[in-house]
PDB file of C-alpha atoms in Angstrom:
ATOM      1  CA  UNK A   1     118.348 103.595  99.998  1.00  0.00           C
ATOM      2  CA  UNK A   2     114.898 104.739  98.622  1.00  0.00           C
ATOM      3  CA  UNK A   3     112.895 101.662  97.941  1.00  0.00           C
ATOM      4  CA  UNK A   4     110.727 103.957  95.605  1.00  0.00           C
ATOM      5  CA  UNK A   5     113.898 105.333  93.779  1.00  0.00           C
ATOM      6  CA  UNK A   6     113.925 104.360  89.723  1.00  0.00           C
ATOM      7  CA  UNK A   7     109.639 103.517  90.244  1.00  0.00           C
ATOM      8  CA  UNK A   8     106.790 104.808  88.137  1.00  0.00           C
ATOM      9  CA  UNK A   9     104.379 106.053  90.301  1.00  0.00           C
ATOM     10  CA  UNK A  10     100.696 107.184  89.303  1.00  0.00           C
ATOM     11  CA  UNK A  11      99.379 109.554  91.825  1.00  0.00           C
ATOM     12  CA  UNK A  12      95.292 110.626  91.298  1.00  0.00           C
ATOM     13  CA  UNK A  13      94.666 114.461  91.108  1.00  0.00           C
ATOM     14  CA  UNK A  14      91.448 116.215  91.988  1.00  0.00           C
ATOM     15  CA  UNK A  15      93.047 118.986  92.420  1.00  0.00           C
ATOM     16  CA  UNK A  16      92.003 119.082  96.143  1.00  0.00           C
ATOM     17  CA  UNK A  17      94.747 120.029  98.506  1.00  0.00           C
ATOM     18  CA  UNK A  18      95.642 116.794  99.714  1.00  0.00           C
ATOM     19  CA  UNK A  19      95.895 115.284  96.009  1.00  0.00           C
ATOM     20  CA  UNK A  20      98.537 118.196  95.808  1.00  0.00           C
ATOM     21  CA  UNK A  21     100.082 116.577  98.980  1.00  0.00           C
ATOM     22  CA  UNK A  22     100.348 113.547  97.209  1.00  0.00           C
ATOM     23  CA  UNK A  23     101.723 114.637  94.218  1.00  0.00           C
ATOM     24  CA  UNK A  24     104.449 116.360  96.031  1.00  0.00           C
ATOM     25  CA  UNK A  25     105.054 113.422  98.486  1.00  0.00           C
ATOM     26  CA  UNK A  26     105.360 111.234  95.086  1.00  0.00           C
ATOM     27  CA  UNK A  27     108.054 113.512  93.350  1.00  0.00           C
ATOM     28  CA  UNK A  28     109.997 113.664  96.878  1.00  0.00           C
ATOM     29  CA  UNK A  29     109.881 109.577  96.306  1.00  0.00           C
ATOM     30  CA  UNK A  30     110.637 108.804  92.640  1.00  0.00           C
ATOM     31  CA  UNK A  31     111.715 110.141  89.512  1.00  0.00           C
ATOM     32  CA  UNK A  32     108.864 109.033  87.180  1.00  0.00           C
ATOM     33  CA  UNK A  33     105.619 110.214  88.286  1.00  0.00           C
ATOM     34  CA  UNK A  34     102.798 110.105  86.319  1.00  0.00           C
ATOM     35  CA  UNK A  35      99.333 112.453  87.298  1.00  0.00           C
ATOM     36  CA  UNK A  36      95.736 111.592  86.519  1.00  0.00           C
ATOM     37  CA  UNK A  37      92.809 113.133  87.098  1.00  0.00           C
ATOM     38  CA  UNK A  38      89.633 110.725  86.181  1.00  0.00           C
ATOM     39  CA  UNK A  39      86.523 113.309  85.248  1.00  0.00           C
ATOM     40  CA  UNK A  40      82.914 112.783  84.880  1.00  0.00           C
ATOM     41  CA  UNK A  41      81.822 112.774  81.283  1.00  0.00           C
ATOM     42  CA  UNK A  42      79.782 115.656  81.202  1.00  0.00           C
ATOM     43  CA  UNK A  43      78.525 114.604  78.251  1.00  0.00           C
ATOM     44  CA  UNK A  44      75.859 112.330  80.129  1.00  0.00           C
ATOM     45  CA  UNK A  45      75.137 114.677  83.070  1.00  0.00           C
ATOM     46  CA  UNK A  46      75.055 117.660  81.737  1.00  0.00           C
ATOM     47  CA  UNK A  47      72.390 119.932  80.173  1.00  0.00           C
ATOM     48  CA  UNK A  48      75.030 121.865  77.928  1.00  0.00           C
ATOM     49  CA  UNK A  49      75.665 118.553  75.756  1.00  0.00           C
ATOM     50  CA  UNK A  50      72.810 118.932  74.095  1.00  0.00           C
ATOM     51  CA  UNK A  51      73.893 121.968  72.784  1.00  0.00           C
ATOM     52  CA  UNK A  52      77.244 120.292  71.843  1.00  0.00           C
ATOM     53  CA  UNK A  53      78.712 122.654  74.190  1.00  0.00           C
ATOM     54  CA  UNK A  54      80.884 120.223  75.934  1.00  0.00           C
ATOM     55  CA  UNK A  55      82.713 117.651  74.284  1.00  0.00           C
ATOM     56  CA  UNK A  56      85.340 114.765  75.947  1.00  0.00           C
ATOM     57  CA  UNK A  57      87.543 116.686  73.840  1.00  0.00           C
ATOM     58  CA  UNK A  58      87.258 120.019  75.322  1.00  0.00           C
ATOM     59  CA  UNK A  59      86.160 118.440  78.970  1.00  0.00           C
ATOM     60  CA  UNK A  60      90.391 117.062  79.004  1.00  0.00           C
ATOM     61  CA  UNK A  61      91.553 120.169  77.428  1.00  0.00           C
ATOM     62  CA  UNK A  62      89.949 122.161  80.439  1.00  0.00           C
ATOM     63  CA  UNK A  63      91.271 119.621  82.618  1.00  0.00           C
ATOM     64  CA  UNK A  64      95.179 119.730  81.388  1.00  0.00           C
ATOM     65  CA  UNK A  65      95.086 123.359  81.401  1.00  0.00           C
ATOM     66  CA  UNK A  66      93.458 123.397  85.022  1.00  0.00           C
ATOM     67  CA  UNK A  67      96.312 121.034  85.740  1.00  0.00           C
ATOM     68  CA  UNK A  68      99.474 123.058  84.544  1.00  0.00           C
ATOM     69  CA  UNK A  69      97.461 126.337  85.866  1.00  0.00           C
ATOM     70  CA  UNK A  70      97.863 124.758  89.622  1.00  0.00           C
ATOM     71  CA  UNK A  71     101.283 122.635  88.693  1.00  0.00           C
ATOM     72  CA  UNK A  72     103.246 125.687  87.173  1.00  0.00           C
ATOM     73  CA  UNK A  73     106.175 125.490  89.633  1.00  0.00           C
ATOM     74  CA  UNK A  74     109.822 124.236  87.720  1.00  0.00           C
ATOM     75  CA  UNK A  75     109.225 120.998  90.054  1.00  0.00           C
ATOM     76  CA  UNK A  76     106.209 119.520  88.289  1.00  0.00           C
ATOM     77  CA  UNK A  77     107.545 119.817  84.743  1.00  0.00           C
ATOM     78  CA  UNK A  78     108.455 116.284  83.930  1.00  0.00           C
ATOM     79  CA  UNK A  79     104.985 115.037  85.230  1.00  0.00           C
ATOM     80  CA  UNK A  80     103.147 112.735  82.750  1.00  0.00           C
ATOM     81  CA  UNK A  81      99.596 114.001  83.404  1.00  0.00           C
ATOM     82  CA  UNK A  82      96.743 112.195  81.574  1.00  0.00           C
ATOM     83  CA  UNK A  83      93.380 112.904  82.064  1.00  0.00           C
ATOM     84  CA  UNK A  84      90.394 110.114  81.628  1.00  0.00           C
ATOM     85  CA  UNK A  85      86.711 109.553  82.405  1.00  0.00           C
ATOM     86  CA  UNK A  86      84.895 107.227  83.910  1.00  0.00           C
ATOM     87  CA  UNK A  87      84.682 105.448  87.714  1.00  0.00           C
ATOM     88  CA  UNK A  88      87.683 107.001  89.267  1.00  0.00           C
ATOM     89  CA  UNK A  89      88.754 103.474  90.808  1.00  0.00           C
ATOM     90  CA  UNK A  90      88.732 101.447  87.716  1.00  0.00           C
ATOM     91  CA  UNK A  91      90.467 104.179  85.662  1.00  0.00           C
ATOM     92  CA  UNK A  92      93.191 104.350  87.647  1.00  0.00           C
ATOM     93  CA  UNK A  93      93.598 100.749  88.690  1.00  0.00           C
ATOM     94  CA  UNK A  94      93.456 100.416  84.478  1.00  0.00           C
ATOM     95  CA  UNK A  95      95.842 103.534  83.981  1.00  0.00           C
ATOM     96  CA  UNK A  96      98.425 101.593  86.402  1.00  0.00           C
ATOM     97  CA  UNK A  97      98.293  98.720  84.835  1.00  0.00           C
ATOM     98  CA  UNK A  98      98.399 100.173  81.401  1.00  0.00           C
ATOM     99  CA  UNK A  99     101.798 102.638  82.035  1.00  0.00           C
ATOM    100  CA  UNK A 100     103.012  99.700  83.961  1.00  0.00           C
ATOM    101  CA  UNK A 101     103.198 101.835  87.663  1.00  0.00           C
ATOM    102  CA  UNK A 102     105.052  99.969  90.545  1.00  0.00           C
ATOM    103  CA  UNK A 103     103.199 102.274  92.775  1.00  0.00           C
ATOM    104  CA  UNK A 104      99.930 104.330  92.935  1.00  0.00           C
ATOM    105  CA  UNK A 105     100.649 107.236  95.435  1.00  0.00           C
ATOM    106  CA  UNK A 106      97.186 108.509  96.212  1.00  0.00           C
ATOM    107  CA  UNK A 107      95.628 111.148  99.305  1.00  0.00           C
ATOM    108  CA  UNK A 108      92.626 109.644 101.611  1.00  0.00           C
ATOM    109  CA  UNK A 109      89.818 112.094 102.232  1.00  0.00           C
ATOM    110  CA  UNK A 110      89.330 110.532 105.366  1.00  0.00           C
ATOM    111  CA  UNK A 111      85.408 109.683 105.245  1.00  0.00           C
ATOM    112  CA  UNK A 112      84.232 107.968 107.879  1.00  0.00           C
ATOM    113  CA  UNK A 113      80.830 106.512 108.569  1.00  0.00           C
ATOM    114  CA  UNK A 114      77.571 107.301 106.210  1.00  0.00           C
ATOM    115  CA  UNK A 115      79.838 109.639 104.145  1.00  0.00           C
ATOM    116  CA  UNK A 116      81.987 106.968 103.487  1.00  0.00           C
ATOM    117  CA  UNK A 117      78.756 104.425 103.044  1.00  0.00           C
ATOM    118  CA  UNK A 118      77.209 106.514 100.635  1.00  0.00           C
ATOM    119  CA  UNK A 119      79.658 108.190  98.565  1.00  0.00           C
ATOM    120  CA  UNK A 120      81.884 105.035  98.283  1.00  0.00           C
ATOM    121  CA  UNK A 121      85.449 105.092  98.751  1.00  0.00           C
ATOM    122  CA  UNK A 122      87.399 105.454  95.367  1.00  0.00           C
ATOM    123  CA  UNK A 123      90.665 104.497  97.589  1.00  0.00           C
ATOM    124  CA  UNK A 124      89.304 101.407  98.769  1.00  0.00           C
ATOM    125  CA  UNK A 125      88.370 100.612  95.019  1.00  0.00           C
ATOM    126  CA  UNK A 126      91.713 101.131  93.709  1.00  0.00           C
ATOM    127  CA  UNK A 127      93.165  98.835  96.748  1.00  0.00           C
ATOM    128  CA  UNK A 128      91.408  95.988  95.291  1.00  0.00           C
ATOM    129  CA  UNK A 129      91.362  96.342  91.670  1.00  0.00           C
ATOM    130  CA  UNK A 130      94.972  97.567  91.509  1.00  0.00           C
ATOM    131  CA  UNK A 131      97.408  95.056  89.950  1.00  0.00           C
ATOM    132  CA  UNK A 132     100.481  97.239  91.929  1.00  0.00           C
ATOM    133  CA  UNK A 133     101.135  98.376  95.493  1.00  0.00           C
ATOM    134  CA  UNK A 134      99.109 101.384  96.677  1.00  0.00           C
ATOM    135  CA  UNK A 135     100.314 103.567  99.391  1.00  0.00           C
ATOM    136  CA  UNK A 136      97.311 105.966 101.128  1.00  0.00           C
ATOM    137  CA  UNK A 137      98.629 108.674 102.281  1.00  0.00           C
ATOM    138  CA  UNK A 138      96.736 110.404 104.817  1.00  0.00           C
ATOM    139  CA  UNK A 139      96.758 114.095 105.546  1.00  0.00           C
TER     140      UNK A 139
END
């Protein structure tokens, strides 16, 4: 028996190929898997918002159609994908809560050291805000 057979499972994209990994790993494991990818708004950082260039808006329309543009295979259809901005840990550790995941499936980049020090760990983040289970895979 598949303990993670009937679970939602949330599964953070950044389109990187071990997020794919992931993904795949997650629809091998359940039937209702849910994709996020957590973006920074642009609208802060960049020097095209003050030209109005780039709104949230068209920042998650870019992002979905990025998304379906790398996920076109028959397999991926049923994903929920959702896109949102902010600190990648707390948006999915709030996403999981909010679509009420049993699991968030999610790749490890495998920093080690000052890479890890300085750039932070957005796993270790969702590990301890997460109100579910999270299973790291790493590739």
């Amino acid at each position: 028996m598949n303990w993670f057979e009937g679970k939602k499972l949330l599964v953070p994209i950044d389109f990187s190929e071990n997020s794919h990994r992931a993904l795949d790993t997650a629809l091998g494991m359940g039937t209702d898997v849910c994709a996020v990818n957590v973006g920074v708004n642009l609208s802060v950082t960049s020097p095209e918002s003050v030209w109005g260039a780039l709104t949230e808006q068209s920042q998650r329309e870019h992002i979905k159609e990025a998304f379906w543009k790398n996920f076109a295979d028959e397999r991926y259809r049923g994903i929920d994908f959702r896109v949102s901005f902010g600190d990648p840990g707390y948006e999915i550790a709030s996403l999981a809560e909010e679509i009420g995941a049993d699991v968030i499936v999610m790749p490890s980049h495998g920093r080690t050291g000052i890479k890890r020090i300085l750039l932070g760990s957005v796993a270790e983040r969702v590990l301890r805000l997460a109100h579910c289970p999270v299973l790291v895979l790493r590739h």
